[in-house]
Amino acid sequence: MPQIIVITTGGTIATRRGPNLAGAVPALKSEDVRAMLPRGGADLLFEEFANLPSSHFTPVTTLDLSRRVAATLERPEVDGVVITHGTDTLEETAYLLDLTLRSSKPVVITGAMRAATSLGYDGLANLAAAVRVASTPLVGELGVVVVFDEELHAAAEAQKIHTQSRAAFASPGTGPLGRVEGERVWLARQPIGRQHIPCQRIEELVDLIRLTQGADVRLLRHSIEDGVAGLVIESFGGGRVPPWWLPHLTEAIQRRTAVVIASRCGAGGLGDEYGYVGAYHDLRRLGVLFAHNLSGPKARIKLMLALGTARGLSELRGFFT
Ligand code: ASP
């Protein structure tokens, strides 16, 4: 029987409502979850890393989690790891783990949209599916996998796309990697171009700014004047900003701020054929970095890791080509 370590971190999957509580909070213990899971299939060992809502996580906490998972994967008796996590920032944790871990053993992350004391608690079904996926050796070749509502998603692609639905995760633009159907795991494709950033520390001073129609530059100015190390701009479409943003982006780059352009579309590569002011060609000329196919929050995680490890601009650029 494969040995799977379930590392718990909190989130709705571990929440329950108590008589004296104002609302549901992470309180479910590993023993409670284990008692509810069907027996057989895998030898499960639960270990607690934290018991937090994922809105209380920071990338520094997540880098610690990555170290913990790496150490767990090195244990020869361990065949795979499942992480239970809040859904709110699950996609960022999944991607940070994917960039920092290097193992051929399966690493799966899951959560739930309903508290354990609610009707329709989805935590057990998601956890059972995640264990099934983590017990499938081939999954080790996919990097970190998000398992939710019977679907498998690549860490770089998964996004929380619904505030309430139990089908809360999707891979916009690409679709899932596969599905869990009862006992079976169906794999449809493999993510290509996965990256590894061997990182010991993270640069925390990285801002994300989302462009909106007619957006003025106050937020951008604030970040520049604060001296942030990195800035991610969720630009329009395939990489476009309003003309009045260009001088400020130029100044940021002159001040040696790493500027990364992502798209607010949340899927797809960057590039266009336009010749007007503020389009892709202008951004390219400025020397910004491009985060192809990454959402803004994931581009920020990548920049935090890349700035934490790169010893110069060319190494930093290497992570974004
Ligand atoms: N508040 C929860 C969290 O920790 C939401 C969830 O898990 O669905 O992210």
mmCIF file of C-alpha atoms and ligand atoms in Angstrom:
data_model
loop_
_atom_site.group_PDB
_atom_site.id
_atom_site.type_symbol
_atom_site.label_atom_id
_atom_site.label_comp_id
_atom_site.label_asym_id
_atom_site.label_seq_id
_atom_site.Cartn_x
_atom_site.Cartn_y
_atom_site.Cartn_z
ATOM 1 C CA MET A 1 0.000 0.000 0.000
ATOM 2 C CA PRO A 2 1.438 3.431 -0.862
ATOM 3 C CA GLN A 3 2.296 5.600 2.101
ATOM 4 C CA ILE A 4 0.837 9.087 1.720
ATOM 5 C CA ILE A 5 1.553 11.908 4.147
ATOM 6 C CA VAL A 6 -1.320 14.384 4.522
ATOM 7 C CA ILE A 7 0.060 17.755 5.628
ATOM 8 C CA THR A 8 -2.738 19.906 7.003
ATOM 9 C CA THR A 9 -2.595 23.716 6.953
ATOM 10 C CA GLY A 10 -6.169 24.772 7.805
ATOM 11 C CA GLY A 11 -8.767 26.339 5.502
ATOM 12 C CA THR A 12 -12.447 25.516 5.111
ATOM 13 C CA ILE A 13 -11.628 21.815 4.740
ATOM 14 C CA ALA A 14 -10.714 21.949 8.458
ATOM 15 C CA THR A 15 -13.400 24.370 9.641
ATOM 16 C CA ARG A 16 -16.350 23.680 11.857
ATOM 17 C CA ARG A 17 -18.961 25.771 13.611
ATOM 18 C CA GLY A 18 -18.999 25.488 17.378
ATOM 19 C CA PRO A 19 -21.806 26.579 19.724
ATOM 20 C CA ASN A 20 -19.739 29.441 21.163
ATOM 21 C CA LEU A 21 -18.221 30.658 17.902
ATOM 22 C CA ALA A 22 -19.376 33.588 15.776
ATOM 23 C CA GLY A 23 -18.715 31.589 12.601
ATOM 24 C CA ALA A 24 -16.866 28.572 11.237
ATOM 25 C CA VAL A 25 -13.142 28.533 12.053
ATOM 26 C CA PRO A 26 -10.354 26.029 11.347
ATOM 27 C CA ALA A 27 -10.835 23.549 14.216
ATOM 28 C CA LEU A 28 -11.184 20.106 12.672
ATOM 29 C CA LYS A 29 -8.457 17.762 13.890
ATOM 30 C CA SER A 30 -6.625 15.269 11.682
ATOM 31 C CA GLU A 31 -8.073 12.389 13.719
ATOM 32 C CA ASP A 32 -11.606 13.595 12.893
ATOM 33 C CA VAL A 33 -10.869 13.668 9.158
ATOM 34 C CA ARG A 34 -9.109 10.335 9.180
ATOM 35 C CA ALA A 35 -12.066 8.727 10.985
ATOM 36 C CA MET A 36 -14.437 9.907 8.237
ATOM 37 C CA LEU A 37 -12.280 8.743 5.295
ATOM 38 C CA PRO A 38 -12.925 5.378 3.624
ATOM 39 C CA ARG A 39 -10.355 2.747 4.675
ATOM 40 C CA GLY A 40 -7.958 1.084 2.279
ATOM 41 C CA GLY A 41 -6.135 2.205 -0.855
ATOM 42 C CA ALA A 42 -3.324 4.023 0.933
ATOM 43 C CA ASP A 43 -1.582 4.106 4.254
ATOM 44 C CA LEU A 44 -2.270 7.649 5.516
ATOM 45 C CA LEU A 45 -0.262 9.611 8.032
ATOM 46 C CA PHE A 46 -1.495 13.068 9.028
ATOM 47 C CA GLU A 47 0.905 15.832 10.037
ATOM 48 C CA GLU A 48 -0.117 19.366 10.950
ATOM 49 C CA PHE A 49 1.838 22.291 9.514
ATOM 50 C CA ALA A 50 -0.648 25.019 10.515
ATOM 51 C CA ASN A 51 -4.338 25.549 11.180
ATOM 52 C CA LEU A 52 -4.971 28.843 9.420
ATOM 53 C CA PRO A 53 -7.393 30.307 6.924
ATOM 54 C CA SER A 54 -5.368 30.791 3.764
ATOM 55 C CA SER A 55 -5.961 34.553 3.900
ATOM 56 C CA HIS A 56 -3.570 34.479 6.886
ATOM 57 C CA PHE A 57 -0.791 32.841 4.865
ATOM 58 C CA THR A 58 2.167 34.763 3.461
ATOM 59 C CA PRO A 59 4.671 33.596 0.823
ATOM 60 C CA VAL A 60 7.214 33.311 3.658
ATOM 61 C CA THR A 61 4.918 30.797 5.405
ATOM 62 C CA THR A 62 4.514 29.019 2.095
ATOM 63 C CA LEU A 63 8.283 28.797 1.554
ATOM 64 C CA ASP A 64 8.485 27.170 5.004
ATOM 65 C CA LEU A 65 5.780 24.746 3.897
ATOM 66 C CA SER A 66 7.837 23.972 0.788
ATOM 67 C CA ARG A 67 10.828 23.064 2.990
ATOM 68 C CA ARG A 68 8.606 20.837 5.097
ATOM 69 C CA VAL A 69 7.208 19.082 2.007
ATOM 70 C CA ALA A 70 10.730 18.660 0.544
ATOM 71 C CA ALA A 71 11.936 17.021 3.763
ATOM 72 C CA THR A 72 8.869 14.754 3.795
ATOM 73 C CA LEU A 73 9.420 13.670 0.189
ATOM 74 C CA GLU A 74 12.998 12.701 1.018
ATOM 75 C CA ARG A 75 11.809 10.055 3.477
ATOM 76 C CA PRO A 76 12.267 6.786 1.555
ATOM 77 C CA GLU A 77 9.071 5.212 2.886
ATOM 78 C CA VAL A 78 6.933 8.126 1.625
ATOM 79 C CA ASP A 79 5.270 7.658 -1.778
ATOM 80 C CA GLY A 80 3.422 10.960 -2.036
ATOM 81 C CA VAL A 81 2.216 14.052 -0.203
ATOM 82 C CA VAL A 82 -1.242 15.608 0.018
ATOM 83 C CA ILE A 83 -1.592 19.130 1.391
ATOM 84 C CA THR A 84 -4.933 20.407 2.668
ATOM 85 C CA HIS A 85 -5.290 24.186 2.349
ATOM 86 C CA GLY A 86 -7.774 27.043 2.277
ATOM 87 C CA THR A 87 -9.044 27.779 -1.194
ATOM 88 C CA ASP A 88 -8.536 31.548 -1.121
ATOM 89 C CA THR A 89 -4.796 31.493 -1.756
ATOM 90 C CA LEU A 90 -4.412 27.820 -2.659
ATOM 91 C CA GLU A 91 -3.334 28.695 -6.205
ATOM 92 C CA GLU A 92 -0.413 30.761 -4.931
ATOM 93 C CA THR A 93 0.757 28.034 -2.536
ATOM 94 C CA ALA A 94 0.424 25.405 -5.276
ATOM 95 C CA TYR A 95 2.537 27.478 -7.672
ATOM 96 C CA LEU A 96 5.204 28.361 -5.092
ATOM 97 C CA LEU A 97 5.532 24.664 -4.220
ATOM 98 C CA ASP A 98 5.679 23.776 -7.908
ATOM 99 C CA LEU A 99 8.509 26.260 -8.532
ATOM 100 C CA THR A 100 10.561 25.275 -5.496
ATOM 101 C CA LEU A 101 10.140 21.501 -5.136
ATOM 102 C CA ARG A 102 12.018 18.967 -7.166
ATOM 103 C CA SER A 103 10.818 15.430 -6.661
ATOM 104 C CA SER A 104 9.451 12.661 -8.797
ATOM 105 C CA LYS A 105 6.923 11.750 -6.098
ATOM 106 C CA PRO A 106 3.351 13.074 -6.397
ATOM 107 C CA VAL A 107 2.495 16.286 -4.540
ATOM 108 C CA VAL A 108 -1.211 17.142 -4.478
ATOM 109 C CA ILE A 109 -3.045 20.050 -2.873
ATOM 110 C CA THR A 110 -6.744 20.243 -2.114
ATOM 111 C CA GLY A 111 -9.329 22.016 0.021
ATOM 112 C CA ALA A 112 -13.063 22.443 0.393
ATOM 113 C CA MET A 113 -15.735 25.055 -0.181
ATOM 114 C CA ARG A 114 -18.087 23.915 2.619
ATOM 115 C CA ALA A 115 -17.252 23.664 6.323
ATOM 116 C CA ALA A 116 -17.236 20.194 7.897
ATOM 117 C CA THR A 117 -20.364 21.073 9.869
ATOM 118 C CA SER A 118 -22.282 22.195 6.719
ATOM 119 C CA LEU A 119 -24.549 20.099 4.572
ATOM 120 C CA GLY A 120 -22.682 19.114 1.434
ATOM 121 C CA TYR A 121 -19.202 19.151 3.008
ATOM 122 C CA ASP A 122 -16.913 18.531 0.029
ATOM 123 C CA GLY A 123 -13.724 18.085 2.047
ATOM 124 C CA LEU A 124 -13.877 14.314 2.306
ATOM 125 C CA ALA A 125 -14.550 13.721 -1.379
ATOM 126 C CA ASN A 126 -11.760 16.132 -2.318
ATOM 127 C CA LEU A 127 -9.347 14.575 0.169
ATOM 128 C CA ALA A 128 -10.178 11.027 -0.922
ATOM 129 C CA ALA A 129 -9.635 12.068 -4.566
ATOM 130 C CA ALA A 130 -6.375 13.821 -3.671
ATOM 131 C CA VAL A 131 -5.109 10.673 -1.909
ATOM 132 C CA ARG A 132 -6.077 8.618 -4.951
ATOM 133 C CA VAL A 133 -4.116 11.016 -7.210
ATOM 134 C CA ALA A 134 -1.116 11.104 -4.842
ATOM 135 C CA SER A 135 -1.058 7.282 -4.934
ATOM 136 C CA THR A 136 -0.639 7.343 -8.740
ATOM 137 C CA PRO A 137 3.140 7.323 -9.432
ATOM 138 C CA LEU A 138 2.760 8.911 -12.913
ATOM 139 C CA VAL A 139 1.416 12.053 -11.229
ATOM 140 C CA GLY A 140 4.951 12.701 -9.963
ATOM 141 C CA GLU A 141 5.813 13.861 -13.491
ATOM 142 C CA LEU A 142 3.150 16.585 -13.458
ATOM 143 C CA GLY A 143 4.623 18.785 -10.733
ATOM 144 C CA VAL A 144 2.303 19.985 -7.990
ATOM 145 C CA VAL A 145 -1.292 19.153 -8.852
ATOM 146 C CA VAL A 146 -4.461 20.821 -7.557
ATOM 147 C CA VAL A 147 -7.265 18.279 -7.078
ATOM 148 C CA PHE A 148 -10.707 19.788 -6.660
ATOM 149 C CA ASP A 149 -14.218 18.607 -7.469
ATOM 150 C CA GLU A 150 -12.888 15.520 -9.290
ATOM 151 C CA GLU A 151 -10.531 17.497 -11.545
ATOM 152 C CA LEU A 152 -6.737 17.691 -11.687
ATOM 153 C CA HIS A 153 -5.155 21.063 -12.464
ATOM 154 C CA ALA A 154 -1.532 22.053 -13.036
ATOM 155 C CA ALA A 155 -0.192 24.373 -10.327
ATOM 156 C CA ALA A 156 0.766 27.063 -12.851
ATOM 157 C CA GLU A 157 -2.717 27.064 -14.386
ATOM 158 C CA ALA A 158 -5.211 26.515 -11.547
ATOM 159 C CA GLN A 159 -7.262 29.514 -10.471
ATOM 160 C CA LYS A 160 -10.123 29.911 -8.027
ATOM 161 C CA ILE A 161 -12.881 31.077 -10.342
ATOM 162 C CA HIS A 162 -15.982 30.979 -8.160
ATOM 163 C CA THR A 163 -16.686 32.424 -4.714
ATOM 164 C CA GLN A 164 -19.257 29.778 -3.643
ATOM 165 C CA SER A 165 -19.454 26.833 -6.040
ATOM 166 C CA ARG A 166 -17.922 23.512 -5.089
ATOM 167 C CA ALA A 167 -16.490 23.525 -8.625
ATOM 168 C CA ALA A 168 -14.343 26.447 -7.518
ATOM 169 C CA PHE A 169 -11.189 25.733 -9.536
ATOM 170 C CA ALA A 170 -10.461 25.803 -13.249
ATOM 171 C CA SER A 171 -7.506 26.140 -15.588
ATOM 172 C CA PRO A 172 -8.620 29.042 -17.796
ATOM 173 C CA GLY A 173 -7.408 28.724 -21.353
ATOM 174 C CA THR A 174 -6.056 25.198 -20.998
ATOM 175 C CA GLY A 175 -8.529 23.039 -19.079
ATOM 176 C CA PRO A 176 -7.786 20.362 -16.477
ATOM 177 C CA LEU A 177 -4.956 17.831 -16.694
ATOM 178 C CA GLY A 178 -7.367 15.002 -15.991
ATOM 179 C CA ARG A 179 -10.163 13.714 -13.801
ATOM 180 C CA VAL A 180 -10.751 11.398 -10.885
ATOM 181 C CA GLU A 181 -13.609 9.022 -11.590
ATOM 182 C CA GLY A 182 -14.231 6.760 -8.606
ATOM 183 C CA GLU A 183 -11.134 4.620 -8.168
ATOM 184 C CA ARG A 184 -9.612 5.723 -11.448
ATOM 185 C CA VAL A 185 -7.390 8.669 -12.293
ATOM 186 C CA TRP A 186 -7.609 9.735 -15.943
ATOM 187 C CA LEU A 187 -4.714 11.852 -17.217
ATOM 188 C CA ALA A 188 -5.370 13.775 -20.418
ATOM 189 C CA ARG A 189 -2.195 15.818 -20.771
ATOM 190 C CA GLN A 190 1.047 16.856 -19.116
ATOM 191 C CA PRO A 191 2.051 20.463 -18.332
ATOM 192 C CA ILE A 192 5.088 21.477 -20.370
ATOM 193 C CA GLY A 193 7.700 24.146 -19.660
ATOM 194 C CA ARG A 194 7.599 23.775 -15.882
ATOM 195 C CA GLN A 195 10.256 25.829 -14.142
ATOM 196 C CA HIS A 196 12.391 25.334 -11.062
ATOM 197 C CA ILE A 197 13.595 28.225 -8.894
ATOM 198 C CA PRO A 198 15.962 26.866 -6.250
ATOM 199 C CA CYS A 199 15.222 29.446 -3.621
ATOM 200 C CA GLN A 200 16.397 29.919 -0.009
ATOM 201 C CA ARG A 201 14.768 33.292 0.576
ATOM 202 C CA ILE A 202 11.940 35.290 -0.860
ATOM 203 C CA GLU A 203 11.795 38.989 -1.754
ATOM 204 C CA GLU A 204 8.718 40.256 0.051
ATOM 205 C CA LEU A 205 8.587 43.785 -1.372
ATOM 206 C CA VAL A 206 6.770 42.973 -4.593
ATOM 207 C CA ASP A 207 3.495 44.712 -5.481
ATOM 208 C CA LEU A 208 0.775 43.666 -7.896
ATOM 209 C CA ILE A 209 -1.256 46.372 -9.635
ATOM 210 C CA ARG A 210 -4.242 45.568 -11.829
ATOM 211 C CA LEU A 211 -4.947 47.952 -14.691
ATOM 212 C CA THR A 212 -8.450 49.282 -15.203
ATOM 213 C CA GLN A 213 -9.858 51.505 -17.902
ATOM 214 C CA GLY A 214 -8.528 55.034 -17.389
ATOM 215 C CA ALA A 215 -6.543 54.044 -14.274
ATOM 216 C CA ASP A 216 -4.443 56.889 -12.961
ATOM 217 C CA VAL A 217 -0.928 56.300 -11.689
ATOM 218 C CA ARG A 218 -1.359 56.930 -7.954
ATOM 219 C CA LEU A 219 -0.889 53.284 -6.943
ATOM 220 C CA LEU A 220 2.032 52.913 -9.337
ATOM 221 C CA ARG A 221 3.650 56.117 -7.984
ATOM 222 C CA HIS A 222 3.179 54.864 -4.450
ATOM 223 C CA SER A 223 4.971 51.601 -5.211
ATOM 224 C CA ILE A 224 7.810 53.354 -7.043
ATOM 225 C CA GLU A 225 8.313 55.914 -4.291
ATOM 226 C CA ASP A 226 8.199 53.191 -1.668
ATOM 227 C CA GLY A 227 11.200 51.621 -3.408
ATOM 228 C CA VAL A 228 9.673 48.199 -4.016
ATOM 229 C CA ALA A 229 12.026 45.555 -5.397
ATOM 230 C CA GLY A 230 9.495 44.297 -7.905
ATOM 231 C CA LEU A 231 6.254 45.306 -9.535
ATOM 232 C CA VAL A 232 3.808 43.101 -11.393
ATOM 233 C CA ILE A 233 1.362 44.909 -13.651
ATOM 234 C CA GLU A 234 -1.758 43.021 -14.719
ATOM 235 C CA SER A 235 -1.934 44.792 -18.051
ATOM 236 C CA PHE A 236 -4.657 44.762 -20.681
ATOM 237 C CA GLY A 237 -4.979 41.850 -23.132
ATOM 238 C CA GLY A 238 -1.703 40.636 -24.612
ATOM 239 C CA GLY A 239 0.364 43.319 -22.820
ATOM 240 C CA ARG A 240 -0.848 46.935 -23.106
ATOM 241 C CA VAL A 241 -0.893 49.906 -20.754
ATOM 242 C CA PRO A 242 -2.322 53.445 -21.092
ATOM 243 C CA PRO A 243 0.154 55.937 -22.649
ATOM 244 C CA TRP A 244 0.359 57.929 -19.417
ATOM 245 C CA TRP A 245 1.784 54.893 -17.585
ATOM 246 C CA LEU A 246 4.885 54.653 -19.800
ATOM 247 C CA PRO A 247 6.993 57.455 -18.230
ATOM 248 C CA HIS A 248 6.370 56.004 -14.774
ATOM 249 C CA LEU A 249 7.254 52.464 -15.820
ATOM 250 C CA THR A 250 10.403 53.917 -17.415
ATOM 251 C CA GLU A 251 11.270 55.593 -14.119
ATOM 252 C CA ALA A 252 10.668 52.356 -12.197
ATOM 253 C CA ILE A 253 13.079 50.502 -14.465
ATOM 254 C CA GLN A 254 15.669 53.288 -14.200
ATOM 255 C CA ARG A 255 15.424 52.891 -10.421
ATOM 256 C CA ARG A 256 16.235 49.198 -10.936
ATOM 257 C CA THR A 257 12.782 47.976 -9.955
ATOM 258 C CA ALA A 258 11.997 44.645 -11.646
ATOM 259 C CA VAL A 259 8.839 45.266 -13.669
ATOM 260 C CA VAL A 260 6.892 42.215 -14.797
ATOM 261 C CA ILE A 261 3.964 42.446 -17.175
ATOM 262 C CA ALA A 262 1.187 39.868 -16.807
ATOM 263 C CA SER A 263 -2.302 40.068 -18.248
ATOM 264 C CA ARG A 264 -5.518 40.704 -16.405
ATOM 265 C CA CYS A 265 -7.064 38.088 -18.747
ATOM 266 C CA GLY A 266 -5.472 35.419 -16.519
ATOM 267 C CA ALA A 267 -4.659 33.087 -19.443
ATOM 268 C CA GLY A 268 -2.636 33.217 -22.646
ATOM 269 C CA GLY A 269 0.759 34.493 -23.741
ATOM 270 C CA LEU A 270 1.802 38.123 -24.202
ATOM 271 C CA GLY A 271 2.483 39.883 -27.483
ATOM 272 C CA ASP A 272 0.550 41.841 -30.113
ATOM 273 C CA GLU A 273 0.920 43.508 -33.487
ATOM 274 C CA TYR A 274 -0.157 47.025 -32.521
ATOM 275 C CA GLY A 275 1.908 50.082 -33.258
ATOM 276 C CA TYR A 276 0.074 52.516 -30.979
ATOM 277 C CA VAL A 277 1.454 54.029 -27.803
ATOM 278 C CA GLY A 278 1.500 51.739 -24.752
ATOM 279 C CA ALA A 279 1.150 48.500 -26.713
ATOM 280 C CA TYR A 280 3.454 45.467 -26.375
ATOM 281 C CA HIS A 281 6.249 46.934 -28.553
ATOM 282 C CA ASP A 282 6.610 49.911 -26.173
ATOM 283 C CA LEU A 283 6.778 47.647 -23.123
ATOM 284 C CA ARG A 284 9.354 45.462 -24.817
ATOM 285 C CA ARG A 285 11.462 48.474 -25.671
ATOM 286 C CA LEU A 286 11.401 49.565 -22.032
ATOM 287 C CA GLY A 287 12.944 46.229 -21.010
ATOM 288 C CA VAL A 288 10.166 44.909 -18.794
ATOM 289 C CA LEU A 289 9.884 41.172 -18.086
ATOM 290 C CA PHE A 290 6.889 39.223 -19.361
ATOM 291 C CA ALA A 291 4.960 36.575 -17.396
ATOM 292 C CA HIS A 292 3.416 34.565 -20.210
ATOM 293 C CA ASN A 293 0.413 32.408 -19.308
ATOM 294 C CA LEU A 294 0.505 33.375 -15.625
ATOM 295 C CA SER A 295 -2.149 35.191 -13.629
ATOM 296 C CA GLY A 296 -1.018 38.326 -11.771
ATOM 297 C CA PRO A 297 -0.897 36.598 -8.339
ATOM 298 C CA LYS A 298 1.236 33.783 -9.769
ATOM 299 C CA ALA A 299 3.527 36.199 -11.610
ATOM 300 C CA ARG A 300 4.040 37.939 -8.241
ATOM 301 C CA ILE A 301 4.996 34.643 -6.545
ATOM 302 C CA LYS A 302 7.447 33.894 -9.330
ATOM 303 C CA LEU A 303 9.003 37.372 -9.129
ATOM 304 C CA MET A 304 9.337 37.092 -5.322
ATOM 305 C CA LEU A 305 11.205 33.807 -5.701
ATOM 306 C CA ALA A 306 13.259 34.973 -8.671
ATOM 307 C CA LEU A 307 14.334 38.174 -6.883
ATOM 308 C CA GLY A 308 15.166 36.123 -3.800
ATOM 309 C CA THR A 309 17.602 33.966 -5.726
ATOM 310 C CA ALA A 310 18.886 35.814 -8.840
ATOM 311 C CA ARG A 311 22.343 37.383 -8.561
ATOM 312 C CA GLY A 312 21.761 39.932 -11.281
ATOM 313 C CA LEU A 313 19.494 41.124 -14.044
ATOM 314 C CA SER A 314 20.501 38.506 -16.572
ATOM 315 C CA GLU A 315 19.750 35.668 -14.142
ATOM 316 C CA LEU A 316 16.449 37.353 -13.322
ATOM 317 C CA ARG A 317 15.646 37.633 -17.038
ATOM 318 C CA GLY A 318 16.462 33.960 -17.424
ATOM 319 C CA PHE A 319 13.521 33.084 -15.182
ATOM 320 C CA PHE A 320 11.158 35.046 -17.431
ATOM 321 C CA THR A 321 12.160 33.825 -20.870
HETATM 322 N N1 ASP B 1 -11.512 30.964 4.172
HETATM 323 C C1 ASP B 1 -11.073 29.803 3.520
HETATM 324 C C2 ASP B 1 -9.580 29.809 3.302
HETATM 325 O O1 ASP B 1 -8.882 29.475 4.207
HETATM 326 C C3 ASP B 1 -11.783 29.586 2.262
HETATM 327 C C4 ASP B 1 -11.705 28.171 1.857
HETATM 328 O O2 ASP B 1 -10.883 27.392 2.316
HETATM 329 O O3 ASP B 1 -12.535 27.803 1.005
HETATM 330 O O4 ASP B 1 -9.087 30.122 2.252
#
